[in-house]
Coordinates of C-alpha atoms in Angstrom, one line a residue:
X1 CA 21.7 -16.7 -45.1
X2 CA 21.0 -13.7 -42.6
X3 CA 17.5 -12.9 -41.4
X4 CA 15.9 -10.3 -43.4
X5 CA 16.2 -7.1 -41.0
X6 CA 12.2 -5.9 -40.0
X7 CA 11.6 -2.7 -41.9
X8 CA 7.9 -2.3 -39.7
X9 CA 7.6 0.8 -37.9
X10 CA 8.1 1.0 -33.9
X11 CA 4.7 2.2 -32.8
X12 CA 5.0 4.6 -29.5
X13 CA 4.8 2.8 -26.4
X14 CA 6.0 3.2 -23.2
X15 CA 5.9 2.0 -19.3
X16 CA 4.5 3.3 -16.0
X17 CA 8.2 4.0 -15.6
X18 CA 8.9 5.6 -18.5
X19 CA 6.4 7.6 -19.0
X20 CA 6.7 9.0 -15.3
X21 CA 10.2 10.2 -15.7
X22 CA 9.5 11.6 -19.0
X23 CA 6.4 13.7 -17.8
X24 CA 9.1 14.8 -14.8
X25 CA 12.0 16.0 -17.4
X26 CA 11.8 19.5 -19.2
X27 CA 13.0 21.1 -22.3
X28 CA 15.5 19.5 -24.4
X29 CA 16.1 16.8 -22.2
X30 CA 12.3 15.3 -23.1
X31 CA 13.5 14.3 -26.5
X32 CA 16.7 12.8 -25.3
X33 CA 15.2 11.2 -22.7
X34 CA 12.7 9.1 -25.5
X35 CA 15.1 8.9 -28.2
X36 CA 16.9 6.3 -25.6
X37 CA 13.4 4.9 -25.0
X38 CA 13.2 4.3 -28.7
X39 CA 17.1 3.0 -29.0
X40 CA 16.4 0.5 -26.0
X41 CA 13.1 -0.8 -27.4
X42 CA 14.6 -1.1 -30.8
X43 CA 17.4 -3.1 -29.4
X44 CA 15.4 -4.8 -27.0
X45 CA 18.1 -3.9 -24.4
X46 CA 17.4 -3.3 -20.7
X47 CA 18.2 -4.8 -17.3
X48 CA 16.4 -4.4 -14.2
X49 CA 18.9 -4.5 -11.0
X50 CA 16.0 -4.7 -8.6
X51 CA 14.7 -8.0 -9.2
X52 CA 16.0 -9.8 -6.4
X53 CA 15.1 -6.9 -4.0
X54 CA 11.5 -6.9 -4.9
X55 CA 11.5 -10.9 -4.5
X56 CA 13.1 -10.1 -0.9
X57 CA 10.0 -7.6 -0.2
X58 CA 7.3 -9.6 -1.3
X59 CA 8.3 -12.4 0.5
X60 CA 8.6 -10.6 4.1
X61 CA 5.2 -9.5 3.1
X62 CA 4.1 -13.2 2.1
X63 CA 6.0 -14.8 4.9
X64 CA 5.1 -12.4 7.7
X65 CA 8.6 -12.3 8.4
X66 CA 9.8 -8.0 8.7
X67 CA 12.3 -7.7 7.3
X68 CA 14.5 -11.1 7.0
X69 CA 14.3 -11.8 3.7
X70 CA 15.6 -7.7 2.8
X71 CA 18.7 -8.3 5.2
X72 CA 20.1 -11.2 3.8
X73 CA 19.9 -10.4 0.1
X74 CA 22.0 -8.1 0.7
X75 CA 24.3 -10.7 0.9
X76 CA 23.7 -12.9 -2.0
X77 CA 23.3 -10.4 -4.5
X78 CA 26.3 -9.2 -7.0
X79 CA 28.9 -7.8 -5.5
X80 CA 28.5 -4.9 -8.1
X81 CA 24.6 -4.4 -6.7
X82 CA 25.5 -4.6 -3.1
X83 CA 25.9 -0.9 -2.9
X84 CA 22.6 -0.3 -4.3
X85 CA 20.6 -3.2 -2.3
X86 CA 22.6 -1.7 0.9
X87 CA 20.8 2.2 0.4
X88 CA 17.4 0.5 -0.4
X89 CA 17.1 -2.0 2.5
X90 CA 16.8 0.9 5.3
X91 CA 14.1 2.7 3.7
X92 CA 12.5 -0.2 2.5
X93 CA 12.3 -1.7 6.0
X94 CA 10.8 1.4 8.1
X95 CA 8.0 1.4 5.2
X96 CA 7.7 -2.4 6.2
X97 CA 7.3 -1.6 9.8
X98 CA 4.9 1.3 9.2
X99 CA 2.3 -1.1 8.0
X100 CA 2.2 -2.5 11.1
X101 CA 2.0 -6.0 12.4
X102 CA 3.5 -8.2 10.2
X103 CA 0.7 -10.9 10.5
X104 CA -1.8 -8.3 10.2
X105 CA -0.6 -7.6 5.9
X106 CA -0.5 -10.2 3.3
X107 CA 0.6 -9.9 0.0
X108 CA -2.1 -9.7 -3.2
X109 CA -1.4 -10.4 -6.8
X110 CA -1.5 -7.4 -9.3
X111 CA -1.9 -7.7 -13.1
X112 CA -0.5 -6.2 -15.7
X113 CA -3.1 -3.4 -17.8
X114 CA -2.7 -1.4 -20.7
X115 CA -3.3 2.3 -20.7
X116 CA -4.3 4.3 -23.4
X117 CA -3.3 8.1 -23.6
X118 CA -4.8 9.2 -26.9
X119 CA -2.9 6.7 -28.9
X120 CA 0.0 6.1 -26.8
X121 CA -0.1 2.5 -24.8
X122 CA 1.4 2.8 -21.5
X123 CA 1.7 -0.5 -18.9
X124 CA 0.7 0.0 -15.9
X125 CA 2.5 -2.8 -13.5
X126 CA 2.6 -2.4 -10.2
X127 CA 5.2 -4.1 -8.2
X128 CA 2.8 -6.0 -5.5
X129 CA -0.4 -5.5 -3.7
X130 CA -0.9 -5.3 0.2
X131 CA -4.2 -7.0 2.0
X132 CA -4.9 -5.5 5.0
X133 CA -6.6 -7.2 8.3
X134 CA -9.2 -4.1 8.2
X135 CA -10.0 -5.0 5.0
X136 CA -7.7 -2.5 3.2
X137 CA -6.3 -3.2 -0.2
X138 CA -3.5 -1.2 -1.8
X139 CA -1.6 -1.6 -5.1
X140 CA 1.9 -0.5 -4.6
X141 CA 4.6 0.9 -7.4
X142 CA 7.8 1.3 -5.6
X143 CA 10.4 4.0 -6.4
X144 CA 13.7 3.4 -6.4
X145 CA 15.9 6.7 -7.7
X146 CA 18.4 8.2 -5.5
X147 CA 16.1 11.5 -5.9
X148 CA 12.7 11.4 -4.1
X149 CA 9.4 11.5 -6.7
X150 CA 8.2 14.8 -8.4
X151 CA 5.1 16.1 -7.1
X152 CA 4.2 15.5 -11.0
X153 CA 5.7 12.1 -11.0
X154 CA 3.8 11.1 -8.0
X155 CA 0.6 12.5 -9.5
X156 CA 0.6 10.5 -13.1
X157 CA 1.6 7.2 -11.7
X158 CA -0.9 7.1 -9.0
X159 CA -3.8 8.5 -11.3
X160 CA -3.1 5.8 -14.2
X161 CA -3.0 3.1 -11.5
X162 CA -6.0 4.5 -10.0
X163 CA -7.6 4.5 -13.5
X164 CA -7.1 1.3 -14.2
X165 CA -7.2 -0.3 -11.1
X166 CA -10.2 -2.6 -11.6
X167 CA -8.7 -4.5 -14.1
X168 CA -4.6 -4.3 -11.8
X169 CA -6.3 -4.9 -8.2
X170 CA -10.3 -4.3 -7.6
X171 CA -10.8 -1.8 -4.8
X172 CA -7.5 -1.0 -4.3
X173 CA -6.0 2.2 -3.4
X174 CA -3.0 3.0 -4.9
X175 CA 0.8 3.6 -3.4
X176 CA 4.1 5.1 -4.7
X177 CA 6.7 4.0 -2.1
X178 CA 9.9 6.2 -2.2
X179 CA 12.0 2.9 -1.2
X180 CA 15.1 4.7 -0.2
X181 CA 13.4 7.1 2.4
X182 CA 10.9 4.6 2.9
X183 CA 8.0 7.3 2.8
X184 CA 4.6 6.0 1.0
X185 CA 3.2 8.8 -1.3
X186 CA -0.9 8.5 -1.7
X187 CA -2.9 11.0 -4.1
X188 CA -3.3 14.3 -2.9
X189 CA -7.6 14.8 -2.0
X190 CA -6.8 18.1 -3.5
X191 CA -6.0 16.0 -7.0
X192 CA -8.4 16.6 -9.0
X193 CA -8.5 13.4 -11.7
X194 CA -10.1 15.9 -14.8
X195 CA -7.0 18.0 -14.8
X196 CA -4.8 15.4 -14.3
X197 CA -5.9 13.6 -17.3
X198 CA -5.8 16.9 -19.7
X199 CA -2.1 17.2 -18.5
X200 CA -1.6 13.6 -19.0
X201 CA -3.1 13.4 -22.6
X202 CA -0.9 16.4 -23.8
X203 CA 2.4 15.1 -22.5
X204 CA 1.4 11.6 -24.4
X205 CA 0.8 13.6 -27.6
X206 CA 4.3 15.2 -27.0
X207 CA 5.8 12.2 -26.3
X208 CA 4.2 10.5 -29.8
X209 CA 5.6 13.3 -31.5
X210 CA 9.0 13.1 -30.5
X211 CA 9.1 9.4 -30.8
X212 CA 8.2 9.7 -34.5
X213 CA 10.7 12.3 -34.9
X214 CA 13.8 10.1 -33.8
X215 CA 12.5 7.4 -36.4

């Protein structure tokens, strides 16, 4: 006998990820862009190639070791992801360096947290935190797209960090890292968090609309 196929409904949900890119995308291209959100989750399809980069950077954070670890997984990755690791590791490197001494950062655990935009849920997962010898703490989200972060990508991941960030790193400031020109985006002190959030909650009501449509 075959398993009785689930008739429940998919609810709306999305990731920090997600959500970001579909906040940055206009038009027509919004409702494509969560119709294959909906598709993937319905499938339960998805691979993440930068697993084993993010392993690399967290241990040359952990290890105190700048850089090591990112140069040789370059070499024991995939062959098909060796492209990819080889335009991160540059980037990724000279934002390595720019903290400073090596022994002077450690590495800090982040949790997971669940955001909630109206009645969207949205996970906000950070990649890694960074401890700082003055005392600093910052939650970091990297970026890894060939295209640098939207000003309005930039802006909703680091407010619903921010927003959540006593229960993803207490005291932390957050940090979108544009890996492959290694530049670390912080939030504007222009931002103002009111507005942001108005902006936010209407592309979540957008977003739940458009996910029910493509049911």
């Amino acid at each position: 006998m075959t398993a009785p196929t689930s008739t429940a409904p998919l609810t709306p949900y999305a990731t920090l990820l997600g959500f970001t890119r579909y906040v940055d995308r206009t038009g027509p291209t919004k409702a494509t862009f969560v119709g294959g959100l909906r598709k993937q989750r319905a499938s339960r399809s998805g691979f993440n190639p930068h697993g084993q980069f993010v392993k690399a950077l967290k241990a040359d954070i952990a290890f105190h070791t700048g850089g090591t670890h990112l140069d040789q997984v370059v070499d024991v990755v995939k062959p098909r992801w060796r492209p990819l690791y080889q335009a991160l590791v540059p980037g990724a490197t000279a934002w390595l360096h720019s903290l400073g001494e090596p022994r002077d950062v450690d590495l800090a655990q982040t949790r997971d947290a669940l955001a909630m935009l109206g009645d969207l849920p949205v996970k906000i997962n950070p990649h890694f935190g960074v401890r700082h010898a003055d005392g600093r703490v910052q939650a970091v989200r990297l970026h890894f797209d060939e295209a640098p972060p939207s000003e309005e990508a930039v802006l909703a991941t680091l407010h619903l960090m921010a927003r959540h960030m006593d229960a993803v790193l207490p005291h932390a400031e957050p940090v979108l890292v544009d890996v492959r020109r290694g530049q670390a985006h912080h939030m504007p002190e222009s931002a103002r968090a009111d507005q942001i959030e108005q902006w936010l909650a209407g592309e979540a009501a957008a977003f739940q609309a458009i996910w029910s449509t493509a049911a």
